PDB file of C-alpha atoms in Angstrom:
ATOM      1  CA  MET A 199    -133.776-235.689-123.465  1.00 37.00           C
ATOM      2  CA  PHE A 200    -130.916-237.518-122.361  1.00 42.00           C
ATOM      3  CA  PRO A 201    -129.331-239.569-125.532  1.00 42.00           C
ATOM      4  CA  THR A 202    -130.542-243.422-125.587  1.00 39.00           C
ATOM      5  CA  GLU A 203    -127.847-246.182-125.987  1.00 39.00           C
ATOM      6  CA  SER A 204    -129.014-246.283-129.497  1.00 40.00           C
ATOM      7  CA  GLY A 205    -127.383-242.975-129.376  1.00 43.00           C
ATOM      8  CA  GLY A 206    -130.611-241.507-130.665  1.00 44.00           C
ATOM      9  CA  GLU A 207    -133.268-239.767-128.646  1.00 42.00           C
ATOM     10  CA  GLY A 208    -135.185-241.408-126.931  1.00 44.00           C
ATOM     11  CA  ASN A 209    -139.313-240.223-126.861  1.00 42.00           C
ATOM     12  CA  GLY A 210    -140.605-242.034-123.370  1.00 43.00           C
ATOM     13  CA  GLY A 211    -139.626-243.297-120.421  1.00 42.00           C
ATOM     14  CA  GLU A 212    -136.461-242.652-118.305  1.00 40.00           C
ATOM     15  CA  ALA A 213    -135.257-240.358-120.864  1.00 40.00           C
ATOM     16  CA  GLU A 214    -138.629-238.404-120.034  1.00 37.00           C
ATOM     17  CA  ARG A 215    -138.079-238.802-116.997  1.00 36.00           C
ATOM     18  CA  LEU A 216    -134.669-237.523-116.544  1.00 36.00           C
ATOM     19  CA  ASP A 217    -135.618-234.154-119.197  1.00 37.00           C
ATOM     20  CA  LYS A 218    -137.828-233.410-116.431  1.00 37.00           C
ATOM     21  CA  LEU A 219    -136.306-233.183-113.475  1.00 38.00           C
ATOM     22  CA  THR A 220    -132.654-231.428-115.074  1.00 37.00           C
ATOM     23  CA  GLY A 221    -135.016-229.110-116.961  1.00 39.00           C
ATOM     24  CA  ARG A 222    -134.369-227.922-120.879  1.00 35.00           C
ATOM     25  CA  LEU A 223    -131.109-229.166-122.524  1.00 37.00           C
ATOM     26  CA  GLY A 224    -129.624-227.602-125.890  1.00 39.00           C
ATOM     27  CA  SER A 225    -127.745-225.035-126.080  1.00 41.00           C
ATOM     28  CA  GLY A 226    -125.400-225.338-127.100  1.00 43.00           C
ATOM     29  CA  SER A 227    -123.152-222.622-127.634  1.00 42.00           C
ATOM     30  CA  PHE A 228    -119.758-224.562-126.591  1.00 45.00           C
ATOM     31  CA  GLU A 229    -118.532-228.284-126.576  1.00 44.00           C
ATOM     32  CA  PHE A 230    -116.661-230.271-124.193  1.00 45.00           C
ATOM     33  CA  SER A 231    -114.546-233.587-124.727  1.00 47.00           C
ATOM     34  CA  PHE A 232    -115.436-236.360-122.004  1.00 48.00           C
ATOM     35  CA  ALA A 233    -112.776-238.351-123.504  1.00 46.00           C
ATOM     36  CA  SER A 234    -109.904-237.894-121.353  1.00 45.00           C
ATOM     37  CA  MET A 235    -111.902-238.633-118.589  1.00 50.00           C
ATOM     38  CA  PRO A 236    -111.757-242.084-116.707  1.00 49.00           C
ATOM     39  CA  LEU A 237    -115.503-243.389-116.034  1.00 47.00           C
ATOM     40  CA  LEU A 238    -115.756-244.365-112.527  1.00 48.00           C
ATOM     41  CA  THR A 239    -116.921-248.536-113.745  1.00 46.00           C
ATOM     42  CA  SER A 240    -116.122-249.803-116.703  1.00 47.00           C
ATOM     43  CA  GLU A 241    -119.238-251.621-116.986  1.00 55.00           C
ATOM     44  CA  LEU A 242    -120.533-249.111-118.541  1.00 62.00           C
ATOM     45  CA  SER A 243    -120.510-247.559-121.823  1.00 73.00           C
ATOM     46  CA  SER A 244    -118.637-244.574-122.089  1.00 82.00           C
ATOM     47  CA  ARG A 245    -120.159-243.413-125.569  1.00 83.00           C
ATOM     48  CA  HIS A 246    -123.587-243.785-123.067  1.00 84.00           C
ATOM     49  CA  VAL A 247    -122.014-242.210-120.524  1.00 88.00           C
ATOM     50  CA  ALA A 248    -119.983-238.883-122.584  1.00 89.00           C
ATOM     51  CA  GLY A 249    -124.173-238.395-124.118  1.00 90.00           C
ATOM     52  CA  HIS A 250    -124.810-237.560-120.947  1.00 92.00           C
ATOM     53  CA  LEU A 251    -121.732-235.915-119.886  1.00 93.00           C
ATOM     54  CA  SER A 252    -122.987-233.679-123.303  1.00 92.00           C
ATOM     55  CA  ALA A 253    -126.142-233.305-121.780  1.00 93.00           C
ATOM     56  CA  LEU A 254    -124.929-232.052-117.974  1.00 95.00           C
ATOM     57  CA  THR A 255    -122.716-229.480-119.721  1.00 95.00           C
ATOM     58  CA  GLU A 256    -125.276-228.120-121.784  1.00 94.00           C
ATOM     59  CA  LYS A 257    -127.297-227.810-117.930  1.00 95.00           C
ATOM     60  CA  VAL A 258    -123.573-225.877-116.864  1.00 96.00           C
ATOM     61  CA  ASP A 259    -123.907-223.520-119.856  1.00 96.00           C
ATOM     62  CA  GLU A 260    -128.145-223.139-118.998  1.00 96.00           C
ATOM     63  CA  ILE A 261    -126.440-222.064-115.684  1.00 96.00           C
ATOM     64  CA  ALA A 262    -123.909-219.888-116.698  1.00 97.00           C
ATOM     65  CA  ARG A 263    -126.271-218.214-119.416  1.00 97.00           C
ATOM     66  CA  ARG A 264    -129.030-217.412-116.231  1.00 96.00           C
ATOM     67  CA  ALA A 265    -126.534-216.329-114.335  1.00 96.00           C
ATOM     68  CA  GLY A 266    -125.307-213.073-116.322  1.00 96.00           C
ATOM     69  CA  VAL A 267    -122.331-214.963-117.268  1.00 96.00           C
ATOM     70  CA  PRO A 268    -121.141-213.583-119.777  1.00 96.00           C
ATOM     71  CA  ALA A 269    -120.582-215.936-123.613  1.00 94.00           C
ATOM     72  CA  VAL A 270    -116.847-214.508-123.550  1.00 95.00           C
ATOM     73  CA  ALA A 271    -116.421-216.583-120.304  1.00 94.00           C
ATOM     74  CA  ARG A 272    -118.044-219.265-121.140  1.00 95.00           C
ATOM     75  CA  LEU A 273    -115.550-220.517-123.923  1.00 93.00           C
ATOM     76  CA  ASP A 274    -115.292-224.189-122.289  1.00 94.00           C
ATOM     77  CA  LEU A 275    -116.516-226.192-119.541  1.00 95.00           C
ATOM     78  CA  GLU A 276    -113.922-225.326-116.992  1.00 95.00           C
ATOM     79  CA  THR A 277    -114.204-221.530-117.485  1.00 95.00           C
ATOM     80  CA  THR A 278    -117.782-221.744-117.052  1.00 96.00           C
ATOM     81  CA  LEU A 279    -117.009-223.423-113.850  1.00 97.00           C
ATOM     82  CA  ALA A 280    -115.442-221.179-112.638  1.00 96.00           C
ATOM     83  CA  ALA A 281    -117.007-218.191-113.436  1.00 97.00           C
ATOM     84  CA  LEU A 282    -119.703-219.026-111.491  1.00 97.00           C
ATOM     85  CA  PRO A 283    -121.176-217.145-109.233  1.00 96.00           C
ATOM     86  CA  TRP A 284    -121.601-219.085-105.654  1.00 95.00           C
ATOM     87  CA  PRO A 285    -125.534-218.684-106.094  1.00 95.00           C
ATOM     88  CA  SER A 286    -125.215-221.002-109.522  1.00 96.00           C
ATOM     89  CA  ARG A 287    -122.555-223.308-108.040  1.00 96.00           C
ATOM     90  CA  ARG A 288    -124.842-223.921-105.006  1.00 96.00           C
ATOM     91  CA  ARG A 289    -127.431-225.161-107.170  1.00 95.00           C
ATOM     92  CA  LEU A 290    -125.761-226.401-110.193  1.00 96.00           C
ATOM     93  CA  GLY A 291    -124.242-228.832-106.952  1.00 95.00           C
ATOM     94  CA  LEU A 292    -128.298-229.734-105.860  1.00 95.00           C
ATOM     95  CA  VAL A 293    -128.851-229.899-109.412  1.00 94.00           C
ATOM     96  CA  LEU A 294    -126.734-232.210-109.572  1.00 95.00           C
ATOM     97  CA  GLU A 295    -127.196-233.768-106.490  1.00 95.00           C
ATOM     98  CA  SER A 296    -131.444-234.534-107.896  1.00 94.00           C
ATOM     99  CA  ALA A 297    -130.061-236.314-111.273  1.00 92.00           C
ATOM    100  CA  ARG A 298    -128.426-238.357-109.550  1.00 92.00           C
ATOM    101  CA  ALA A 299    -131.498-239.415-107.102  1.00 93.00           C
ATOM    102  CA  GLY A 300    -134.230-238.806-109.331  1.00 93.00           C
ATOM    103  CA  THR A 301    -132.403-242.201-111.578  1.00 92.00           C
ATOM    104  CA  SER A 302    -131.700-245.431-111.638  1.00 93.00           C
ATOM    105  CA  ASP A 303    -129.990-245.434-114.628  1.00 91.00           C
ATOM    106  CA  LYS A 304    -126.205-245.882-114.077  1.00 91.00           C
ATOM    107  CA  GLY A 305    -124.240-243.889-116.726  1.00 91.00           C
ATOM    108  CA  VAL A 306    -126.628-240.934-115.229  1.00 92.00           C
ATOM    109  CA  GLN A 307    -125.126-241.498-112.335  1.00 93.00           C
ATOM    110  CA  GLU A 308    -121.533-241.519-113.618  1.00 93.00           C
ATOM    111  CA  ALA A 309    -121.409-238.920-116.027  1.00 94.00           C
ATOM    112  CA  VAL A 310    -122.963-237.066-112.819  1.00 95.00           C
ATOM    113  CA  ALA A 311    -120.236-238.104-110.209  1.00 94.00           C
ATOM    114  CA  VAL A 312    -117.827-237.405-112.947  1.00 94.00           C
ATOM    115  CA  MET A 313    -119.250-233.711-113.789  1.00 96.00           C
ATOM    116  CA  LEU A 314    -119.443-233.427-109.622  1.00 96.00           C
ATOM    117  CA  ALA A 315    -115.891-234.206-108.983  1.00 95.00           C
ATOM    118  CA  LEU A 316    -114.748-232.089-112.131  1.00 96.00           C
ATOM    119  CA  ALA A 317    -116.400-229.149-110.951  1.00 96.00           C
ATOM    120  CA  SER A 318    -115.675-229.433-107.066  1.00 95.00           C
ATOM    121  CA  ASP A 319    -112.316-229.767-108.697  1.00 96.00           C
ATOM    122  CA  VAL A 320    -112.835-226.501-110.522  1.00 96.00           C
ATOM    123  CA  TRP A 321    -113.886-224.461-107.473  1.00 96.00           C
ATOM    124  CA  ALA A 322    -111.480-225.805-105.315  1.00 95.00           C
ATOM    125  CA  ARG A 323    -108.479-223.367-107.256  1.00 95.00           C
ATOM    126  CA  THR A 324    -111.304-220.984-108.728  1.00 93.00           C
ATOM    127  CA  PRO A 325    -112.843-219.115-105.449  1.00 92.00           C
ATOM    128  CA  PRO A 326    -116.430-217.044-107.134  1.00 91.00           C
ATOM    129  CA  PRO A 327    -116.107-214.140-108.709  1.00 89.00           C
ATOM    130  CA  GLU A 328    -117.258-211.402-106.419  1.00 79.00           C
ATOM    131  CA  GLU A 329    -120.616-210.069-107.346  1.00 65.00           C
ATOM    132  CA  GLY A 330    -119.580-206.458-107.451  1.00 54.00           C
ATOM    133  CA  ALA A 331    -116.553-206.616-109.461  1.00 50.00           C
ATOM    134  CA  ARG A 332    -119.214-208.674-112.138  1.00 48.00           C
ATOM    135  CA  ASN A 333    -122.303-206.220-113.019  1.00 50.00           C
ATOM    136  CA  ARG A 334    -119.068-203.461-112.024  1.00 46.00           C
ATOM    137  CA  GLY A 335    -117.430-205.277-116.511  1.00 48.00           C
ATOM    138  CA  ASP A 336    -121.143-205.523-117.502  1.00 47.00           C
ATOM    139  CA  ALA A 337    -121.096-200.792-117.569  1.00 40.00           C
TER     140      ALA A 337
END
């Protein structure tokens, strides 16, 4: 569930719809500080957007785990994004776009825009790992 503006977790309304939209979150295997990332709009509370970014970061980690990305390659958000194979990169992009389209919450929309921009930057610098190389490393 996404945190509410008061810092707690809501038990109804928009928060529940977002949770159903993006799936179960909460792996918490790594944390990422968004303090240095500029927000796209100044009218929103950075705390509100940061809460959504944390939930999206957990979703990235969940997708990476399901794709078989080893824990050592999931130490922070950028290395996790870089380690995602092509199908998982595509899936993450679709999940993020669905989250943005499925809400009227400006904080979620801005958090998704920041996450998409970061993913785009990382993926432009880092080609996806080859599936065969990742599988050979597990043997």
